[in-house]
Amino acid sequence: QVQLVESGGGLVQAGGSLRLSCAASARTFSVYGMSWFRQAPGKEREFVAAVTWSIGSTYYADSVKGRFTISRDIAKNTLYLQMNSLKPEDTAVYYCAARNTPGTFAVAYIYDYWGQGTQVTVSS
């Protein structure tokens, strides 16, 4: 069983930066890929960014491309999301997720494990 714990959320002004972390714990951590999703009040959960765990290939939603960077530290079993040039529309609860198999990375239902989420609020 894999447990995912996010941290690093908070309140920031527009144009600012935050770095989210997602620590994975398991006796043997081996997944195909990990991603970040977010969910704003009254909206559906949406894909933000993905990384394949072993190779490190990355994918981004158009809305965050050029502003957010996803990365992972294999030795620490930790996923990161560096968020720069934040906008009020980035305000949401951010979730990390892990999946054991390849697939359409932007689809939430293929993921096997989810964290509890961390709140990011961007003020204007």
C-alpha atoms as a PDB file:
ATOM      1  CA  GLN A   1       0.000   0.000   0.000  1.00  0.00           C
ATOM      2  CA  VAL A   2       1.306   3.454  -0.929  1.00  0.00           C
ATOM      3  CA  GLN A   3       0.575   6.504   1.173  1.00  0.00           C
ATOM      4  CA  LEU A   4       1.000   9.972  -0.287  1.00  0.00           C
ATOM      5  CA  VAL A   5       1.327  13.088   1.859  1.00  0.00           C
ATOM      6  CA  GLU A   6       1.337  16.556   0.308  1.00  0.00           C
ATOM      7  CA  SER A   7       2.811  19.679   1.860  1.00  0.00           C
ATOM      8  CA  GLY A   8       3.839  23.188   0.883  1.00  0.00           C
ATOM      9  CA  GLY A   9       0.501  24.813   0.198  1.00  0.00           C
ATOM     10  CA  GLY A  10      -0.415  28.235   1.526  1.00  0.00           C
ATOM     11  CA  LEU A  11      -1.456  31.778   0.746  1.00  0.00           C
ATOM     12  CA  VAL A  12       0.553  33.763  -1.784  1.00  0.00           C
ATOM     13  CA  GLN A  13       0.051  36.957  -3.758  1.00  0.00           C
ATOM     14  CA  ALA A  14      -0.417  36.886  -7.512  1.00  0.00           C
ATOM     15  CA  GLY A  15       2.942  36.624  -9.232  1.00  0.00           C
ATOM     16  CA  GLY A  16       4.455  34.730  -6.331  1.00  0.00           C
ATOM     17  CA  SER A  17       5.783  31.195  -6.073  1.00  0.00           C
ATOM     18  CA  LEU A  18       5.154  28.054  -4.064  1.00  0.00           C
ATOM     19  CA  ARG A  19       6.716  24.614  -4.051  1.00  0.00           C
ATOM     20  CA  LEU A  20       4.551  21.620  -3.284  1.00  0.00           C
ATOM     21  CA  SER A  21       5.954  18.307  -2.119  1.00  0.00           C
ATOM     22  CA  CYS A  22       4.420  14.840  -2.070  1.00  0.00           C
ATOM     23  CA  ALA A  23       6.158  12.217   0.028  1.00  0.00           C
ATOM     24  CA  ALA A  24       5.404   8.603  -0.797  1.00  0.00           C
ATOM     25  CA  SER A  25       5.727   5.891   1.784  1.00  0.00           C
ATOM     26  CA  ALA A  26       5.643   2.199   1.087  1.00  0.00           C
ATOM     27  CA  ARG A  27       7.703  -0.834   1.872  1.00  0.00           C
ATOM     28  CA  THR A  28       8.727  -0.919  -1.766  1.00  0.00           C
ATOM     29  CA  PHE A  29       7.836   2.118  -3.797  1.00  0.00           C
ATOM     30  CA  SER A  30       7.550   1.330  -7.472  1.00  0.00           C
ATOM     31  CA  VAL A  31       5.062   3.150  -9.637  1.00  0.00           C
ATOM     32  CA  TYR A  32       4.802   3.956 -13.325  1.00  0.00           C
ATOM     33  CA  GLY A  33       4.109   7.621 -12.871  1.00  0.00           C
ATOM     34  CA  MET A  34       2.920  10.392 -10.611  1.00  0.00           C
ATOM     35  CA  SER A  35       0.908  13.509 -11.236  1.00  0.00           C
ATOM     36  CA  TRP A  36      -0.567  16.619  -9.709  1.00  0.00           C
ATOM     37  CA  PHE A  37      -4.247  17.421  -9.995  1.00  0.00           C
ATOM     38  CA  ARG A  38      -6.190  20.328  -8.565  1.00  0.00           C
ATOM     39  CA  GLN A  39      -9.780  21.056  -7.669  1.00  0.00           C
ATOM     40  CA  ALA A  40     -11.260  24.500  -7.209  1.00  0.00           C
ATOM     41  CA  PRO A  41     -14.559  25.051  -5.354  1.00  0.00           C
ATOM     42  CA  GLY A  42     -17.509  24.071  -7.510  1.00  0.00           C
ATOM     43  CA  LYS A  43     -15.291  22.642 -10.241  1.00  0.00           C
ATOM     44  CA  GLU A  44     -14.187  19.184 -11.268  1.00  0.00           C
ATOM     45  CA  ARG A  45     -10.736  17.878 -10.475  1.00  0.00           C
ATOM     46  CA  GLU A  46      -8.362  18.776 -13.282  1.00  0.00           C
ATOM     47  CA  PHE A  47      -4.982  17.543 -14.428  1.00  0.00           C
ATOM     48  CA  VAL A  48      -1.998  19.824 -13.800  1.00  0.00           C
ATOM     49  CA  ALA A  49       1.229  17.920 -14.517  1.00  0.00           C
ATOM     50  CA  ALA A  50       2.619  14.393 -14.780  1.00  0.00           C
ATOM     51  CA  VAL A  51       5.973  12.651 -14.679  1.00  0.00           C
ATOM     52  CA  THR A  52       6.966   9.080 -15.490  1.00  0.00           C
ATOM     53  CA  TRP A  53       8.790   7.840 -12.437  1.00  0.00           C
ATOM     54  CA  SER A  54      11.742   5.963 -13.919  1.00  0.00           C
ATOM     55  CA  ILE A  55      12.446   7.975 -17.066  1.00  0.00           C
ATOM     56  CA  GLY A  56      11.301  11.400 -15.918  1.00  0.00           C
ATOM     57  CA  SER A  57       9.237  12.394 -18.933  1.00  0.00           C
ATOM     58  CA  THR A  58       6.982  15.332 -18.081  1.00  0.00           C
ATOM     59  CA  TYR A  59       3.600  16.555 -19.292  1.00  0.00           C
ATOM     60  CA  TYR A  60       1.670  19.703 -18.458  1.00  0.00           C
ATOM     61  CA  ALA A  61      -1.769  21.164 -18.810  1.00  0.00           C
ATOM     62  CA  ASP A  62      -1.782  24.129 -21.165  1.00  0.00           C
ATOM     63  CA  SER A  63      -2.930  26.398 -18.354  1.00  0.00           C
ATOM     64  CA  VAL A  64       0.286  25.893 -16.361  1.00  0.00           C
ATOM     65  CA  LYS A  65       2.836  25.276 -19.101  1.00  0.00           C
ATOM     66  CA  GLY A  66       5.822  27.581 -18.724  1.00  0.00           C
ATOM     67  CA  ARG A  67       4.893  28.481 -15.122  1.00  0.00           C
ATOM     68  CA  PHE A  68       4.884  25.143 -13.266  1.00  0.00           C
ATOM     69  CA  THR A  69       7.598  22.498 -13.153  1.00  0.00           C
ATOM     70  CA  ILE A  70       7.064  18.920 -11.997  1.00  0.00           C
ATOM     71  CA  SER A  71      10.029  16.895 -10.762  1.00  0.00           C
ATOM     72  CA  ARG A  72      10.813  13.879  -8.627  1.00  0.00           C
ATOM     73  CA  ASP A  73      13.552  12.692  -6.321  1.00  0.00           C
ATOM     74  CA  ILE A  74      13.725   8.924  -6.683  1.00  0.00           C
ATOM     75  CA  ALA A  75      16.021   8.456  -3.703  1.00  0.00           C
ATOM     76  CA  LYS A  76      13.571  10.287  -1.442  1.00  0.00           C
ATOM     77  CA  ASN A  77      10.375   8.920  -3.068  1.00  0.00           C
ATOM     78  CA  THR A  78       9.199  12.501  -3.316  1.00  0.00           C
ATOM     79  CA  LEU A  79       7.321  14.397  -6.006  1.00  0.00           C
ATOM     80  CA  TYR A  80       7.512  18.170  -6.377  1.00  0.00           C
ATOM     81  CA  LEU A  81       5.605  20.930  -8.110  1.00  0.00           C
ATOM     82  CA  GLN A  82       7.346  24.274  -8.450  1.00  0.00           C
ATOM     83  CA  MET A  83       4.724  26.906  -9.152  1.00  0.00           C
ATOM     84  CA  ASN A  84       5.844  30.331 -10.399  1.00  0.00           C
ATOM     85  CA  SER A  85       3.945  33.379 -11.642  1.00  0.00           C
ATOM     86  CA  LEU A  86       0.890  32.236  -9.734  1.00  0.00           C
ATOM     87  CA  LYS A  87      -2.503  33.610 -10.694  1.00  0.00           C
ATOM     88  CA  PRO A  88      -5.740  33.832  -8.700  1.00  0.00           C
ATOM     89  CA  GLU A  89      -7.210  31.161 -10.994  1.00  0.00           C
ATOM     90  CA  ASP A  90      -4.576  28.722  -9.683  1.00  0.00           C
ATOM     91  CA  THR A  91      -6.388  28.735  -6.342  1.00  0.00           C
ATOM     92  CA  ALA A  92      -7.431  25.160  -5.552  1.00  0.00           C
ATOM     93  CA  VAL A  93      -6.733  22.116  -3.466  1.00  0.00           C
ATOM     94  CA  TYR A  94      -3.778  20.355  -5.050  1.00  0.00           C
ATOM     95  CA  TYR A  95      -3.547  16.561  -4.965  1.00  0.00           C
ATOM     96  CA  CYS A  96      -0.733  14.242  -5.873  1.00  0.00           C
ATOM     97  CA  ALA A  97      -1.544  10.863  -7.349  1.00  0.00           C
ATOM     98  CA  ALA A  98       0.349   7.747  -8.354  1.00  0.00           C
ATOM     99  CA  ARG A  99      -0.427   5.045 -10.860  1.00  0.00           C
ATOM    100  CA  ASN A 100       0.995   1.589 -11.414  1.00  0.00           C
ATOM    101  CA  THR A 101       0.262   1.310 -15.132  1.00  0.00           C
ATOM    102  CA  PRO A 102       0.676   3.473 -18.218  1.00  0.00           C
ATOM    103  CA  GLY A 103      -2.339   5.222 -19.649  1.00  0.00           C
ATOM    104  CA  THR A 104      -3.865   8.574 -20.374  1.00  0.00           C
ATOM    105  CA  PHE A 105      -2.119  10.475 -17.611  1.00  0.00           C
ATOM    106  CA  ALA A 106      -4.633  13.326 -17.517  1.00  0.00           C
ATOM    107  CA  VAL A 107      -7.512  11.064 -16.498  1.00  0.00           C
ATOM    108  CA  ALA A 108      -8.051  10.809 -12.755  1.00  0.00           C
ATOM    109  CA  TYR A 109      -9.658   7.360 -12.673  1.00  0.00           C
ATOM    110  CA  ILE A 110      -6.492   5.531 -13.782  1.00  0.00           C
ATOM    111  CA  TYR A 111      -4.646   6.534 -10.628  1.00  0.00           C
ATOM    112  CA  ASP A 112      -4.269   3.999  -7.852  1.00  0.00           C
ATOM    113  CA  TYR A 113      -3.250   6.235  -4.955  1.00  0.00           C
ATOM    114  CA  TRP A 114      -4.130   9.771  -3.882  1.00  0.00           C
ATOM    115  CA  GLY A 115      -2.916  12.161  -1.245  1.00  0.00           C
ATOM    116  CA  GLN A 116      -5.195  14.147   1.029  1.00  0.00           C
ATOM    117  CA  GLY A 117      -4.584  17.444  -0.747  1.00  0.00           C
ATOM    118  CA  THR A 118      -3.004  20.775   0.148  1.00  0.00           C
ATOM    119  CA  GLN A 119      -4.682  24.158  -0.227  1.00  0.00           C
ATOM    120  CA  VAL A 120      -3.140  26.790  -2.477  1.00  0.00           C
ATOM    121  CA  THR A 121      -4.694  30.260  -2.372  1.00  0.00           C
ATOM    122  CA  VAL A 122      -3.509  33.042  -4.661  1.00  0.00           C
ATOM    123  CA  SER A 123      -4.704  36.533  -3.803  1.00  0.00           C
ATOM    124  CA  SER A 124      -5.030  39.282  -6.377  1.00  0.00           C
END
